[in-house]
Coordinates of C-alpha atoms in Angstrom, one line a residue:
X394 CA -61.5 82.9 -199.1
X395 CA -65.2 82.8 -199.7
X396 CA -67.7 84.4 -197.3
X397 CA -69.9 82.5 -194.9
X398 CA -73.6 82.1 -195.7
X399 CA -76.4 82.5 -193.2
X400 CA -77.9 79.3 -192.0
X401 CA -74.9 77.1 -192.4
X402 CA -71.7 76.6 -190.4
X403 CA -68.5 78.6 -190.9
X404 CA -66.1 76.2 -192.6
X405 CA -62.4 76.2 -192.1
X406 CA -60.0 74.3 -194.3
X407 CA -57.1 73.0 -192.1
X408 CA -54.2 71.8 -194.2
X409 CA -50.5 71.1 -193.8
X410 CA -48.0 68.8 -195.3
X411 CA -47.0 65.5 -193.7
X412 CA -45.5 65.9 -190.2
X413 CA -46.3 69.6 -190.1
X414 CA -48.3 69.2 -186.9
X415 CA -51.8 69.6 -188.3
X416 CA -53.3 66.9 -186.2
X417 CA -52.2 68.6 -183.0
X418 CA -53.8 71.9 -184.1
X419 CA -57.1 70.0 -184.9
X420 CA -57.0 68.4 -181.5
X421 CA -56.6 71.9 -179.8
X422 CA -59.5 73.3 -181.8
X423 CA -61.7 70.3 -181.0
X424 CA -61.1 71.1 -177.3
X425 CA -62.3 74.6 -178.0
X426 CA -65.5 73.4 -179.6
X427 CA -64.8 72.9 -183.3
X428 CA -66.5 70.2 -185.2
X429 CA -63.7 68.2 -187.0
X430 CA -64.2 66.4 -190.3
X431 CA -61.1 64.4 -190.9
X432 CA -60.3 63.7 -194.6
X433 CA -57.9 60.9 -193.6
X434 CA -60.6 59.1 -191.7
X435 CA -62.9 59.5 -194.7
X436 CA -60.2 58.1 -197.0
X437 CA -60.0 55.0 -194.8
X438 CA -63.8 54.7 -194.8
X439 CA -63.8 55.0 -198.6
X440 CA -61.6 51.9 -198.9
X441 CA -63.2 49.8 -196.1
X442 CA -63.5 46.1 -196.7
X443 CA -66.4 45.3 -199.1
X444 CA -66.3 48.8 -200.6
X445 CA -66.3 49.3 -204.4
X446 CA -63.3 51.6 -204.0
X447 CA -61.2 48.9 -202.3
X448 CA -62.2 46.4 -205.0
X449 CA -61.0 48.9 -207.6
X450 CA -57.7 49.5 -205.8
X451 CA -57.0 45.8 -205.7
X452 CA -57.9 45.5 -209.4
X453 CA -55.4 48.3 -210.3
X454 CA -52.6 47.6 -207.9
X455 CA -52.9 43.8 -207.3
X456 CA -53.8 41.6 -204.4
X457 CA -50.4 42.3 -202.7
X458 CA -51.9 45.6 -201.4
X459 CA -54.4 43.7 -199.4
X460 CA -53.9 41.9 -196.0
X461 CA -54.8 38.2 -195.6
X462 CA -58.0 39.5 -194.0
X463 CA -58.9 41.4 -197.1
X464 CA -58.2 44.9 -195.7
X465 CA -56.1 47.5 -197.4
X466 CA -52.4 47.2 -196.5
X467 CA -51.7 50.9 -196.3
X468 CA -48.0 50.4 -195.8
X469 CA -47.7 48.2 -198.9
X470 CA -49.7 50.6 -201.0
X471 CA -47.8 53.6 -199.7
X472 CA -44.5 52.0 -200.9
X473 CA -46.0 51.6 -204.4
X474 CA -47.6 55.0 -204.8
X475 CA -45.3 57.5 -203.0
X476 CA -42.4 56.5 -205.2
X477 CA -44.4 56.6 -208.4
X478 CA -46.4 59.8 -209.3
X479 CA -48.4 58.0 -212.0
X480 CA -49.5 55.3 -209.5
X481 CA -50.3 57.9 -207.0
X482 CA -52.5 59.7 -209.5
X483 CA -54.4 56.4 -210.3
X484 CA -55.0 55.9 -206.6
X485 CA -56.3 59.4 -206.1
X486 CA -58.6 59.0 -209.1
X487 CA -60.2 56.1 -207.2
X488 CA -60.3 57.5 -203.6
X489 CA -60.8 61.3 -204.0
X490 CA -64.3 61.1 -205.6
X491 CA -65.5 58.8 -202.8
X492 CA -64.0 61.1 -200.1
X493 CA -65.8 64.0 -201.8
X494 CA -69.1 62.1 -201.6
X495 CA -68.6 61.2 -197.9
X496 CA -67.5 64.7 -196.8
X497 CA -70.9 66.4 -196.7
X498 CA -72.4 63.4 -195.1
X499 CA -69.8 63.4 -192.4
X500 CA -70.4 67.1 -191.7
X501 CA -74.1 66.5 -191.5
X502 CA -73.6 63.7 -189.0
X503 CA -71.1 65.7 -186.9
X504 CA -73.6 68.6 -186.7
X505 CA -76.5 66.4 -185.6
X506 CA -78.3 68.3 -182.8
X507 CA -76.3 71.5 -183.2
X508 CA -77.2 74.9 -184.6
X509 CA -75.4 74.9 -188.0
X510 CA -75.3 78.7 -188.2
X511 CA -73.4 78.8 -184.8
X512 CA -71.0 76.0 -185.5
X513 CA -67.5 76.1 -186.8
X514 CA -66.6 73.0 -188.9
X515 CA -63.0 72.3 -189.5
X516 CA -62.3 70.2 -192.6
X517 CA -58.9 68.6 -191.9
X518 CA -57.7 68.1 -195.5
X519 CA -54.0 67.4 -196.0
X520 CA -54.3 67.8 -199.8
X521 CA -56.6 70.7 -199.8
X522 CA -54.7 72.7 -202.4
X523 CA -53.7 69.7 -204.4
X524 CA -57.4 68.7 -204.7
X525 CA -58.5 72.3 -205.5
X526 CA -60.8 72.5 -202.5
X527 CA -59.9 75.9 -201.2
X528 CA -63.0 77.5 -202.6
X529 CA -65.2 75.0 -200.7
X530 CA -64.3 76.6 -197.3
X531 CA -64.6 80.1 -195.9
X532 CA -61.1 80.3 -194.5
X533 CA -57.9 78.3 -195.0
X534 CA -55.4 77.7 -192.2
X535 CA -52.0 76.2 -193.1
X536 CA -49.8 74.5 -190.5
X537 CA -46.3 75.0 -191.8
X538 CA -42.9 73.6 -191.0
X539 CA -39.8 73.5 -193.2
X540 CA -39.2 70.3 -195.2
X541 CA -36.0 69.4 -193.2
X542 CA -37.9 69.7 -189.9
X543 CA -40.7 67.4 -191.2
X544 CA -38.2 64.9 -192.6
X545 CA -36.5 64.7 -189.2
X546 CA -39.8 64.1 -187.5
X547 CA -40.7 61.3 -189.9
X548 CA -37.4 59.6 -189.4
X549 CA -36.9 60.2 -185.7
X550 CA -40.5 60.3 -184.3
X551 CA -42.3 57.9 -186.7
X552 CA -39.4 55.5 -187.4
X553 CA -39.8 56.0 -191.2
X554 CA -37.0 55.0 -193.5
X555 CA -35.2 58.2 -194.8
X556 CA -35.9 57.3 -198.5
X557 CA -39.5 56.7 -197.8
X558 CA -39.7 60.0 -195.9
X559 CA -38.3 61.8 -198.9
X560 CA -40.8 60.2 -201.2
X561 CA -43.7 61.2 -198.9
X562 CA -42.5 64.8 -198.7
X563 CA -41.9 65.0 -202.5
X564 CA -45.4 63.6 -203.2
X565 CA -47.1 66.8 -201.9
X566 CA -47.1 70.3 -203.2
X567 CA -44.2 72.2 -201.4
X568 CA -45.5 73.8 -198.2
X569 CA -43.7 77.0 -199.2
X570 CA -45.9 77.2 -202.3
X571 CA -49.0 77.3 -200.1
X572 CA -47.9 80.1 -197.9
X573 CA -49.1 82.9 -200.1
X574 CA -52.5 81.3 -200.6
X575 CA -53.6 80.6 -197.0
X576 CA -55.6 83.1 -194.9
X577 CA -53.7 82.2 -191.8
X578 CA -50.3 80.4 -191.2
X579 CA -49.4 78.5 -188.1
X580 CA -45.6 77.9 -187.8
X581 CA -44.6 74.7 -186.1
X582 CA -40.8 74.8 -185.7
X583 CA -40.5 75.8 -182.0
X584 CA -41.9 72.9 -180.0
X585 CA -45.3 71.6 -178.9
X586 CA -46.1 74.3 -176.3
X587 CA -45.5 77.0 -178.8
X588 CA -47.6 75.2 -181.4
X589 CA -50.5 74.9 -178.9
X590 CA -50.3 78.7 -178.2
X591 CA -50.3 79.4 -181.9
X592 CA -53.3 77.2 -182.4
X593 CA -55.1 79.1 -179.7
X594 CA -54.3 82.4 -181.4
X595 CA -55.5 81.1 -184.7
X596 CA -58.7 79.8 -183.1
X597 CA -59.4 83.3 -181.8
X598 CA -58.9 84.7 -185.3
X599 CA -61.3 82.0 -186.6
X600 CA -64.0 83.1 -184.1
X601 CA -63.6 86.7 -185.1
X602 CA -63.8 85.8 -188.8
X603 CA -66.9 83.7 -188.2
X604 CA -68.6 86.5 -186.4
X605 CA -67.6 89.2 -188.9
X606 CA -68.0 87.1 -192.1
X607 CA -64.3 87.0 -193.1
X608 CA -60.8 87.6 -192.0
X609 CA -60.5 91.0 -193.7
X610 CA -63.5 92.4 -191.8
X611 CA -62.3 91.3 -188.4
X612 CA -58.6 91.9 -188.3
X613 CA -56.0 94.4 -189.4
X614 CA -53.2 93.7 -191.9
X615 CA -49.6 93.6 -190.8
X616 CA -47.1 94.9 -193.3
X617 CA -43.3 94.9 -192.9
X618 CA -42.7 97.9 -195.1
X619 CA -38.9 97.8 -195.5
X620 CA -36.8 94.6 -196.0
X621 CA -34.3 93.1 -198.3
X622 CA -33.5 89.9 -200.2
X623 CA -30.5 88.4 -201.8
X624 CA -31.0 90.9 -204.6
X625 CA -29.5 93.6 -202.4
X626 CA -25.7 93.8 -202.4
X627 CA -25.5 93.4 -198.6
X628 CA -28.1 90.6 -198.1
X629 CA -28.0 86.9 -198.7
X630 CA -31.6 86.0 -197.8
X631 CA -33.5 83.7 -200.2
X632 CA -36.5 85.7 -201.3
X633 CA -39.1 83.0 -200.8
X634 CA -37.6 82.3 -197.4
X635 CA -38.1 86.0 -196.5
X636 CA -41.8 85.8 -197.4
X637 CA -42.1 82.4 -195.6
X638 CA -40.5 83.8 -192.5
X639 CA -42.7 86.9 -192.5
X640 CA -45.9 84.9 -192.8
X641 CA -44.9 82.5 -190.0
X642 CA -44.3 85.5 -187.8
X643 CA -47.8 86.9 -188.3
X644 CA -46.8 89.4 -191.0
X645 CA -49.4 89.4 -193.8
X646 CA -47.6 91.4 -196.5
X647 CA -44.1 92.6 -197.2
X648 CA -42.6 95.5 -199.1
X649 CA -39.5 94.1 -200.8
X650 CA -37.2 97.2 -201.0
X651 CA -33.9 95.9 -202.4
X652 CA -31.1 98.4 -203.0
X653 CA -31.4 99.9 -206.5
X654 CA -33.1 96.8 -207.9
X655 CA -36.6 95.6 -208.4
X656 CA -36.2 92.4 -210.4
X657 CA -36.5 90.0 -207.5
X658 CA -39.4 92.0 -206.0
X659 CA -41.2 91.8 -209.3
X660 CA -40.7 88.1 -209.6
X661 CA -41.8 87.4 -206.1
X662 CA -44.8 89.6 -206.6
X663 CA -45.8 87.7 -209.7
X664 CA -45.7 84.4 -207.6
X665 CA -47.4 85.9 -204.6
X666 CA -49.5 88.8 -205.8
X667 CA -51.5 89.1 -202.6
X668 CA -48.5 89.1 -200.3
X669 CA -45.8 91.2 -202.0
X670 CA -45.5 95.0 -202.7
X671 CA -42.7 95.9 -205.1
X672 CA -40.4 98.5 -203.8
X673 CA -36.9 99.9 -204.3
X674 CA -34.6 101.6 -201.9
X675 CA -32.8 104.1 -204.2
X676 CA -29.4 105.5 -203.3
X677 CA -29.9 109.0 -204.6
X678 CA -27.3 111.3 -206.1
X679 CA -27.0 112.9 -202.7
X680 CA -26.1 109.6 -201.2
X681 CA -29.4 109.4 -199.2
X682 CA -32.0 106.6 -199.5
X683 CA -35.5 107.1 -200.8
X684 CA -38.0 104.2 -201.1
X685 CA -40.5 103.9 -203.9
X686 CA -43.5 101.5 -203.4
X687 CA -45.7 99.9 -206.0
X688 CA -43.1 100.3 -208.7
X689 CA -42.9 98.6 -212.1
X690 CA -39.8 100.3 -213.4
X691 CA -36.4 100.4 -211.8
X692 CA -34.9 103.8 -210.9
X693 CA -31.2 104.0 -211.4
X694 CA -28.8 104.5 -208.5
X695 CA -27.5 108.0 -208.4
X696 CA -30.7 109.7 -209.5
X697 CA -31.1 113.0 -207.6
X698 CA -33.6 112.8 -204.8
X699 CA -36.1 115.2 -206.2
X700 CA -36.0 113.4 -209.6
X701 CA -36.3 110.0 -207.8
X702 CA -39.5 111.2 -206.2
X703 CA -40.9 112.4 -209.5
X704 CA -40.0 109.1 -211.2
X705 CA -41.8 107.2 -208.4
X706 CA -44.9 109.4 -208.9
X707 CA -44.8 109.0 -212.6
X708 CA -45.3 105.3 -212.1
X709 CA -48.2 105.9 -209.8
X710 CA -46.0 104.8 -206.9
X711 CA -45.7 106.0 -203.3
X712 CA -42.7 108.1 -202.0
X713 CA -41.7 106.6 -198.7
X714 CA -38.8 108.1 -196.8
X715 CA -36.9 105.6 -194.7
X716 CA -34.8 106.4 -191.6
X717 CA -34.8 110.2 -192.6
X718 CA -32.7 111.4 -189.6
X719 CA -30.1 108.6 -189.6
X720 CA -26.6 109.8 -190.4
X721 CA -25.2 108.6 -193.7
X722 CA -28.1 106.7 -195.4
X723 CA -30.6 109.2 -194.1
X724 CA -28.5 112.2 -194.5
X725 CA -29.5 113.5 -191.1
X726 CA -32.6 114.9 -192.7
X727 CA -30.6 117.0 -195.2
X728 CA -32.7 116.2 -198.3
X729 CA -36.1 116.6 -196.6
X730 CA -36.5 120.3 -197.4
X731 CA -35.9 119.6 -201.1
X732 CA -38.4 116.7 -201.4
X733 CA -40.9 117.6 -198.7
X734 CA -43.7 118.4 -201.1
X735 CA -43.2 115.0 -202.8
X736 CA -43.2 112.8 -199.7
X737 CA -46.3 110.5 -199.2
X738 CA -45.3 108.6 -196.1
X739 CA -42.5 108.5 -193.5
X740 CA -40.8 105.5 -191.8
X741 CA -41.7 106.1 -188.1
X742 CA -39.8 103.0 -186.8
X743 CA -36.8 101.3 -188.3
X744 CA -35.6 98.3 -186.4
X745 CA -31.9 98.8 -187.4
X746 CA -31.5 102.4 -186.2
X747 CA -30.9 101.3 -182.5
X748 CA -31.4 104.9 -181.3
X749 CA -35.0 105.6 -180.5
X750 CA -34.5 109.4 -180.8
X751 CA -33.9 109.0 -184.6
X752 CA -37.2 107.3 -185.0
X753 CA -38.8 109.9 -182.7
X754 CA -37.6 112.8 -184.9
X755 CA -39.1 111.1 -188.0
X756 CA -42.4 110.7 -186.2
X757 CA -42.4 114.4 -185.2
X758 CA -41.5 115.6 -188.7
X759 CA -44.3 113.5 -190.2
X760 CA -46.8 114.7 -187.6
X761 CA -46.0 118.4 -188.4
X762 CA -46.9 117.7 -192.0
X763 CA -49.8 115.4 -191.5
X764 CA -48.0 112.6 -193.3
X765 CA -48.8 108.9 -192.5
X766 CA -46.3 106.7 -190.8
X767 CA -45.0 103.3 -191.7
X768 CA -42.6 100.9 -190.0
X769 CA -40.1 98.2 -191.2
X770 CA -37.5 95.8 -190.0
X771 CA -35.0 96.9 -192.7
X772 CA -34.2 93.2 -192.5
X773 CA -31.0 92.0 -194.2
X774 CA -31.2 88.6 -192.4
X775 CA -34.1 86.2 -191.9
X776 CA -33.8 86.7 -188.1
X777 CA -34.8 90.4 -188.5
X778 CA -37.9 89.9 -190.6
X779 CA -41.0 91.2 -188.9
X780 CA -39.3 93.0 -186.1
X781 CA -41.1 96.2 -187.1
X782 CA -44.3 96.5 -189.0
X783 CA -47.4 98.7 -189.6
X784 CA -50.8 97.4 -188.7
X785 CA -53.4 98.7 -191.2
X786 CA -57.1 98.4 -192.0
X787 CA -57.7 96.0 -195.0
X788 CA -56.6 97.5 -198.3
X789 CA -56.4 96.6 -202.0
X790 CA -53.0 95.9 -203.4
X791 CA -52.8 99.3 -205.2
X792 CA -51.2 102.6 -204.1
X793 CA -54.3 104.7 -203.4
X794 CA -55.9 102.1 -201.2
X795 CA -52.6 101.3 -199.4
X796 CA -51.9 105.0 -198.7
X797 CA -55.5 105.6 -197.4
X798 CA -55.1 102.6 -195.1
X799 CA -51.7 103.9 -193.9
X800 CA -53.4 107.0 -192.5
X801 CA -55.1 104.7 -190.0
X802 CA -52.0 102.6 -189.2
X803 CA -50.4 101.9 -185.9
X804 CA -46.6 101.2 -186.0
X805 CA -44.9 98.5 -184.0
X806 CA -41.3 97.5 -183.6
X807 CA -38.4 96.3 -181.5
X808 CA -34.8 97.0 -182.3
X809 CA -32.6 94.3 -183.8
X810 CA -29.2 93.4 -182.4
X811 CA -26.1 95.4 -183.3
X812 CA -24.8 92.1 -184.6
X813 CA -27.0 92.3 -187.7
X814 CA -24.6 94.7 -189.2
X815 CA -21.9 92.1 -189.1
X816 CA -24.2 89.8 -191.1
X817 CA -24.6 92.6 -193.8
X818 CA -20.8 93.0 -194.0
X819 CA -20.3 89.3 -194.4
X820 CA -23.0 89.3 -197.2
X821 CA -21.1 92.0 -199.0
X822 CA -17.8 90.1 -198.8
X823 CA -19.4 86.8 -199.7
X824 CA -21.0 88.2 -202.9
X825 CA -17.6 89.2 -204.1
X826 CA -16.4 85.6 -204.1
X827 CA -16.6 83.5 -207.3
X828 CA -19.9 81.6 -207.6
X829 CA -21.7 83.9 -205.1
X830 CA -25.5 83.2 -204.8
X831 CA -27.8 85.6 -206.6
X832 CA -31.4 86.7 -206.0
X833 CA -34.6 85.1 -207.3
X834 CA -34.7 84.1 -210.9
X835 CA -32.0 86.1 -212.6
X836 CA -32.0 89.1 -210.3
X837 CA -28.7 91.1 -210.4
X838 CA -27.2 92.4 -207.2
X839 CA -27.0 96.1 -206.5
X840 CA -23.8 97.8 -205.5
X841 CA -25.4 100.8 -203.8

């Protein structure tokens, strides 16, 4: 995201794949006072009858893509290009430069009579990332819905043939690949009323960003500091789906803390470096969990707790103690005296503990030692992601900056259902079956 410049409008790039609901969001923002510049409208203008671009399209694709009146037959052209990537590239080479020429003219026309420095211009661009236009705006908002939801909308709501719907969806960069790049994500999988509420919330964030010169200066960062992926022995969640779910629930970054493994966290971090912190929940030799954050090297299961902390610090990482007073995995606080001098932060809310008094004891223990607090869902299923998080000032993705921001954090959370433990048990059993799914890339599952 680039910063706004004095004397010109604050520009928002609104994007989303086909049938994601982007047009609805644009309509809501127009009601709130946004100036909308619609790339689809410009694309139609670019190939208007008599235009050089339309003549070139007819030359490349033949007269059959024109109506008897000499206009572009968009349906006929769509059938040609959405099933043929090479043909689509030829079409884009004709149309995209003309749309790029028209865009600033359209913005200037839309702003006629307005004060540019006070305006918010929303450039509605379906192929914003595909066209490499994210640096042309101050902020990118992605409207996201899973591919199966969008396919159903195309078939049921728009009457599109299923094969054509699949071609249209496949022609665009997967929406999931855009999640880690957008400044804001609006989820659209819960109905129109919820989408309009989410659009209003995003608009408020845009207003704050426009006033402050950027998202980072006007809002805090939400981090779910403790969650799992299919790399953990008791979780079956697809890693990318975990991140996608977090982002659609307003969580900005996640700490992937799989049991005794970091391979999936590393791979996910490499794909989404601005969204993922690499962690490991180590089952120590005492049978108690200790989390290391910002790790690059895996710490073996069974390493004594004090040595675990030392290995975390040797990597420049952060020692984060999860659920310290839980029985079993937390040891009821038994290892705290031995590692107290090595602890950097304490989990003040764990959504899987169910007993608030256990979280309260962790908060009190940290306060007595002036240690910062974090919070995490401890999610082992997608439904749990984001149920607890820390809200921090903006920070760089490195340990010292994160730890400093954590000192000014507020923690939030609500308990997950007791039933989530049944899901973990099922995941353990399922992974013992032949052909069991594994984590991202070649991540091995822990057995901790």
